[in-house]
Short mmCIF file of C-alpha atoms in Angstrom, two decimals:
data_model
loop_
_atom_site.label_atom_id
_atom_site.label_comp_id
_atom_site.label_asym_id
_atom_site.label_seq_id
_atom_site.Cartn_x
_atom_site.Cartn_y
_atom_site.Cartn_z
CA UNK A 1 105.10 68.38 -22.33
CA UNK A 2 102.11 69.89 -22.26
CA UNK A 3 99.90 69.88 -25.70
CA UNK A 4 99.03 73.04 -26.91
CA UNK A 5 95.80 72.05 -28.83
CA UNK A 6 94.18 70.06 -26.01
CA UNK A 7 96.50 71.02 -22.71
CA UNK A 8 97.41 67.14 -22.05
CA UNK A 9 100.45 66.20 -20.70
CA UNK A 10 103.07 64.50 -22.88
CA UNK A 11 106.22 62.89 -22.07
CA UNK A 12 109.31 65.34 -23.23
CA UNK A 13 110.05 62.29 -25.78
CA UNK A 14 106.40 62.72 -27.54
CA UNK A 15 106.18 64.06 -31.34
CA UNK A 16 102.43 64.06 -31.02
CA UNK A 17 99.70 64.24 -28.50
CA UNK A 18 98.65 61.31 -26.78
CA UNK A 19 95.19 62.95 -26.25
CA UNK A 20 94.45 64.10 -29.80
CA UNK A 21 97.40 63.33 -32.22
CA UNK A 22 98.36 66.64 -32.99
CA UNK A 23 101.97 67.60 -33.49
CA UNK A 24 103.62 68.92 -30.51
CA UNK A 25 107.32 70.08 -32.36
CA UNK A 26 108.11 71.99 -35.51
CA UNK A 27 110.67 70.24 -37.91
CA UNK A 28 113.28 72.02 -39.34
CA UNK A 29 115.80 70.17 -41.25
CA UNK A 30 116.40 66.33 -41.53
CA UNK A 31 119.57 65.35 -39.62
CA UNK A 32 120.62 62.61 -42.38
CA UNK A 33 119.69 63.92 -45.86
CA UNK A 34 119.37 67.52 -45.15
CA UNK A 35 116.04 67.26 -46.73
CA UNK A 36 113.22 70.27 -45.47
CA UNK A 37 110.27 68.92 -43.86
CA UNK A 38 106.71 70.57 -43.70
CA UNK A 39 106.20 71.84 -39.63
CA UNK A 40 104.90 68.74 -37.58
CA UNK A 41 106.16 66.44 -39.61
CA UNK A 42 107.62 63.19 -37.54
CA UNK A 43 109.97 61.51 -40.11
CA UNK A 44 111.71 62.84 -43.42
CA UNK A 45 109.96 62.65 -46.11
CA UNK A 46 113.11 61.76 -47.98
CA UNK A 47 114.71 58.76 -45.95
CA UNK A 48 112.33 57.80 -43.41
CA UNK A 49 114.14 59.07 -40.60
CA UNK A 50 113.26 60.16 -37.38
CA UNK A 51 113.69 63.77 -37.31
CA UNK A 52 115.58 66.21 -34.59
CA UNK A 53 112.61 68.41 -33.79
CA UNK A 54 112.39 71.52 -31.49
CA UNK A 55 109.96 71.89 -29.20
CA UNK A 56 106.82 74.61 -29.28
CA UNK A 57 106.34 77.12 -26.23
CA UNK A 58 103.03 76.25 -26.12
CA UNK A 59 102.46 78.73 -22.80
CA UNK A 60 104.36 79.97 -20.27
CA UNK A 61 105.29 77.86 -17.62
CA UNK A 62 103.78 77.49 -14.70
CA UNK A 63 104.79 76.76 -11.00
CA UNK A 64 105.19 73.08 -10.34
CA UNK A 65 102.09 71.69 -8.49
CA UNK A 66 103.07 69.82 -5.44
CA UNK A 67 102.36 66.17 -6.03
CA UNK A 68 101.32 63.54 -2.84
CA UNK A 69 103.67 62.01 -0.67
CA UNK A 70 101.31 59.06 -0.11
CA UNK A 71 98.13 57.49 -1.08
CA UNK A 72 95.03 55.81 1.25
CA UNK A 73 96.00 56.48 4.28
CA UNK A 74 99.75 56.46 3.94
CA UNK A 75 99.90 53.00 3.03
CA UNK A 76 100.92 53.76 -0.53
CA UNK A 77 104.37 55.88 -0.02
CA UNK A 78 105.14 57.73 -2.94
CA UNK A 79 108.46 57.12 -4.73
CA UNK A 80 108.46 59.11 -7.85
CA UNK A 81 105.80 59.79 -10.34
CA UNK A 82 106.29 57.83 -14.04
CA UNK A 83 104.51 59.83 -16.06
CA UNK A 84 101.11 61.68 -16.72
CA UNK A 85 98.56 61.07 -19.93
CA UNK A 86 95.40 62.65 -20.64
CA UNK A 87 93.57 59.92 -18.59
CA UNK A 88 95.51 59.26 -15.50
CA UNK A 89 98.80 60.07 -13.40
CA UNK A 90 101.05 56.42 -12.71
CA UNK A 91 103.38 56.87 -9.74
CA UNK A 92 105.48 54.30 -8.40
CA UNK A 93 104.64 53.62 -4.71
CA UNK A 94 105.64 51.42 -1.65
CA UNK A 95 102.74 49.24 -0.50
CA UNK A 96 103.76 49.33 3.47
CA UNK A 97 101.54 46.59 3.74
CA UNK A 98 102.74 44.50 1.86
CA UNK A 99 106.25 45.59 1.53
CA UNK A 100 106.63 45.98 -2.37
CA UNK A 101 106.38 48.59 -4.89
CA UNK A 102 103.54 48.98 -7.30
CA UNK A 103 102.48 51.00 -9.84
CA UNK A 104 99.10 53.25 -8.43
CA UNK A 105 97.36 55.21 -11.22
CA UNK A 106 95.02 58.13 -10.12
CA UNK A 107 92.47 58.43 -13.00
CA UNK A 108 91.95 61.94 -13.44
CA UNK A 109 88.04 62.91 -12.83
CA UNK A 110 87.89 66.10 -14.73
CA UNK A 111 84.95 65.93 -17.27
CA UNK A 112 84.70 62.25 -16.12
CA UNK A 113 80.91 61.05 -16.31
CA UNK A 114 78.77 58.54 -15.00
CA UNK A 115 79.90 56.78 -18.17
CA UNK A 116 83.77 57.66 -17.46
CA UNK A 117 83.66 55.91 -14.08
CA UNK A 118 81.52 53.02 -15.15
CA UNK A 119 84.23 52.42 -18.21
CA UNK A 120 87.11 52.62 -15.11
CA UNK A 121 85.04 50.14 -13.23
CA UNK A 122 84.98 47.86 -16.39
CA UNK A 123 88.30 47.91 -16.90
CA UNK A 124 89.13 46.65 -13.85
CA UNK A 125 86.14 43.96 -14.23
CA UNK A 126 87.90 42.84 -17.42
CA UNK A 127 91.21 42.32 -16.49
CA UNK A 128 89.83 40.61 -12.82
CA UNK A 129 87.82 38.20 -15.64
CA UNK A 130 91.47 37.25 -17.21
CA UNK A 131 93.01 36.08 -13.70
CA UNK A 132 96.50 36.03 -13.13
CA UNK A 133 97.92 35.72 -16.95
CA UNK A 134 101.46 35.94 -17.33
CA UNK A 135 101.17 37.94 -20.19
CA UNK A 136 98.84 40.40 -18.98
CA UNK A 137 99.14 42.93 -16.51
CA UNK A 138 96.98 42.17 -13.55
CA UNK A 139 94.97 44.21 -11.14
CA UNK A 140 96.00 44.45 -7.27
CA UNK A 141 93.42 46.82 -5.82
CA UNK A 142 91.08 49.11 -7.06
CA UNK A 143 89.27 51.86 -5.05
CA UNK A 144 88.59 55.79 -4.60
CA UNK A 145 90.93 58.65 -3.23
CA UNK A 146 89.47 61.46 -2.44
CA UNK A 147 86.83 60.87 -4.92
CA UNK A 148 89.22 60.06 -7.71
CA UNK A 149 89.32 56.57 -8.78
CA UNK A 150 92.46 54.59 -8.37
CA UNK A 151 94.18 51.40 -9.78
CA UNK A 152 96.88 49.37 -8.34
CA UNK A 153 99.16 47.06 -10.57
CA UNK A 154 102.57 45.67 -10.49
CA UNK A 155 105.55 48.01 -11.38
CA UNK A 156 107.11 47.25 -14.45
CA UNK A 157 110.26 49.40 -15.62
CA UNK A 158 109.66 49.74 -19.26
CA UNK A 159 107.25 49.24 -22.19
CA UNK A 160 108.19 48.67 -25.77
CA UNK A 161 107.68 52.55 -26.94
CA UNK A 162 110.46 52.91 -24.47
CA UNK A 163 112.62 50.60 -25.86
CA UNK A 164 111.95 51.90 -29.56
CA UNK A 165 113.18 55.71 -28.43
CA UNK A 166 116.23 53.82 -26.81
CA UNK A 167 117.28 51.44 -29.42
CA UNK A 168 119.83 52.27 -32.54
CA UNK A 169 117.62 54.09 -35.25
CA UNK A 170 114.65 53.23 -33.32
CA UNK A 171 114.87 49.16 -34.34
CA UNK A 172 114.65 46.79 -32.11
CA UNK A 173 116.56 43.53 -33.19
CA UNK A 174 114.54 41.01 -35.15
CA UNK A 175 115.18 37.83 -32.49
CA UNK A 176 113.77 40.67 -29.43
CA UNK A 177 110.72 41.43 -31.77
CA UNK A 178 109.85 38.04 -32.06
CA UNK A 179 109.87 37.34 -28.36
CA UNK A 180 108.09 40.41 -27.99
CA UNK A 181 105.33 39.49 -30.54
CA UNK A 182 104.70 36.22 -29.09
CA UNK A 183 104.09 37.39 -25.26
CA UNK A 184 101.54 39.76 -26.77
CA UNK A 185 100.00 36.86 -29.02
CA UNK A 186 99.93 35.01 -26.32
CA UNK A 187 98.11 37.42 -24.02
CA UNK A 188 95.60 38.47 -26.79
CA UNK A 189 95.04 34.73 -27.65
CA UNK A 190 93.57 34.45 -23.73
CA UNK A 191 91.77 37.89 -23.22
CA UNK A 192 90.06 37.03 -27.03
CA UNK A 193 89.02 33.16 -25.77
CA UNK A 194 87.40 35.65 -22.71
CA UNK A 195 85.45 37.50 -25.28
CA UNK A 196 87.77 40.68 -24.18
CA UNK A 197 88.53 42.99 -26.73
CA UNK A 198 91.15 45.36 -25.90
CA UNK A 199 90.86 48.03 -29.08
CA UNK A 200 94.38 50.14 -28.17
CA UNK A 201 97.19 47.56 -28.77
CA UNK A 202 100.14 50.14 -29.36
CA UNK A 203 104.15 50.49 -27.97
CA UNK A 204 103.19 51.99 -24.92
CA UNK A 205 100.15 49.38 -24.06
CA UNK A 206 103.01 46.83 -23.67
CA UNK A 207 105.19 46.67 -20.30
CA UNK A 208 108.68 44.84 -20.47
CA UNK A 209 110.07 43.37 -17.42
CA UNK A 210 113.69 43.22 -16.50
CA UNK A 211 113.86 39.55 -18.16
CA UNK A 212 112.53 41.13 -21.43
CA UNK A 213 108.95 39.64 -20.75
CA UNK A 214 106.07 41.57 -22.46
CA UNK A 215 102.31 41.94 -20.86
CA UNK A 216 99.36 43.75 -22.10
CA UNK A 217 98.24 46.71 -19.90
CA UNK A 218 95.66 49.50 -19.90
CA UNK A 219 92.42 47.91 -20.87
CA UNK A 220 90.80 51.48 -20.68
CA UNK A 221 88.98 51.08 -23.93
CA UNK A 222 88.07 47.48 -23.86
CA UNK A 223 85.14 46.02 -25.10
CA UNK A 224 83.36 42.85 -23.36
CA UNK A 225 81.22 40.78 -26.30
CA UNK A 226 78.70 40.48 -24.49
CA UNK A 227 78.47 43.47 -22.45
CA UNK A 228 76.98 46.69 -24.12
CA UNK A 229 79.30 49.50 -25.60
CA UNK A 230 79.80 52.73 -23.27
CA UNK A 231 81.19 54.54 -25.89
CA UNK A 232 78.95 56.40 -28.04
CA UNK A 233 78.15 55.52 -31.12
CA UNK A 234 79.63 56.91 -33.86
CA UNK A 235 82.83 57.62 -31.29
CA UNK A 236 86.57 56.82 -32.68
CA UNK A 237 88.37 55.45 -29.87
CA UNK A 238 91.63 54.09 -30.20
CA UNK A 239 95.17 55.78 -31.13
CA UNK A 240 95.44 57.39 -35.06
CA UNK A 241 98.92 55.10 -35.68
CA UNK A 242 97.66 51.85 -34.77
CA UNK A 243 94.03 52.29 -35.23
CA UNK A 244 92.25 49.62 -37.31
CA UNK A 245 90.20 50.56 -40.35
CA UNK A 246 87.04 49.47 -38.46
CA UNK A 247 87.74 51.90 -35.60
CA UNK A 248 88.48 54.55 -37.73
CA UNK A 249 84.52 53.96 -39.58
CA UNK A 250 83.10 53.83 -35.91
CA UNK A 251 82.05 50.14 -37.15
CA UNK A 252 81.80 47.14 -35.38
CA UNK A 253 84.88 45.93 -33.59
CA UNK A 254 86.34 42.44 -33.49
CA UNK A 255 89.07 40.52 -31.90
CA UNK A 256 90.60 41.18 -35.85
CA UNK A 257 91.21 44.95 -34.63
CA UNK A 258 93.49 43.84 -32.22
CA UNK A 259 95.50 42.21 -34.74
CA UNK A 260 95.44 45.00 -37.26
CA UNK A 261 96.88 47.31 -34.09
CA UNK A 262 99.38 44.40 -33.28
CA UNK A 263 100.92 44.69 -37.22
CA UNK A 264 101.39 48.39 -36.66
CA UNK A 265 103.22 48.16 -33.56
CA UNK A 266 105.16 45.22 -34.89
CA UNK A 267 105.98 47.60 -37.77
CA UNK A 268 107.18 50.17 -35.82
CA UNK A 269 109.25 47.97 -33.88
CA UNK A 270 111.29 46.54 -37.05
CA UNK A 271 111.42 49.86 -39.23
CA UNK A 272 111.79 52.52 -36.18
CA UNK A 273 108.25 54.32 -37.34
CA UNK A 274 104.30 53.56 -37.34
CA UNK A 275 103.14 52.27 -40.80
CA UNK A 276 101.16 55.59 -41.57
CA UNK A 277 102.52 58.94 -40.24
CA UNK A 278 101.03 62.72 -40.76
CA UNK A 279 100.86 65.91 -39.91
CA UNK A 280 97.41 65.56 -38.12
CA UNK A 281 94.60 63.32 -36.46
CA UNK A 282 92.71 62.87 -40.28
CA UNK A 283 95.76 62.46 -42.07
CA UNK A 284 97.12 59.60 -39.80
CA UNK A 285 93.37 57.87 -39.94
CA UNK A 286 92.65 58.25 -43.63
CA UNK A 287 95.76 56.36 -44.71
CA UNK A 288 94.40 53.25 -42.33
CA UNK A 289 91.03 53.56 -44.37
CA UNK A 290 92.24 53.71 -48.02
#
């Protein structure tokens, strides 16, 4: 689904844009209590149930772009496209050299300046610094494909966001929540011990294996405590529903910010909704601050 505001690609089930946090859908009536909610609401104001919504047609459909069939001189054979966001496209591919299936993330280069490329390199270096930790998704390889940076990582079939979407009433069983939370805490504890702050902990950035083990991924906003920040001063980074107040203020971010975001993630896992919701980015961030 393409966002009508910033044109970023989103999952079909997404209610808010992953890039600009603007609503993607229109709500008419709560299916549980019948309460009429304002346009863009994700949860019912009366009973807090997830609303059944109808997608806004932002623009006429365009012909489907032909997807690549392989990467890196045919070493990585594309099995299928896993998803696309504002920053990258991710494919499930088969590594013919090592005979294994992996995730191939092709970074989008549109509007990517030199600082953006440095940030990608920093992400890879940060994860490399963490080594092979069982609670953090490692990087197998990093390079460029026809001028576009790419990262190769282990393939994991699900994430906490998908688990929430599929769960009854979008609430996970408490024992599952506890087990996933332990894994994330162990990953964060290790990352923080190395001076690495993630800054974007959220359900979609915690992958889950078939065995139910959680691993943190997407260190794209990562900050290394002993390296100068590459983000511009005053720039708000993170995802609105899980953003710590200090991130919203664009102030000094410490490891405590990751714990706040984990708390917001845990809240959604057990209640079926984030702690704060609103019709736009500002409305959500204001609630975190106040």
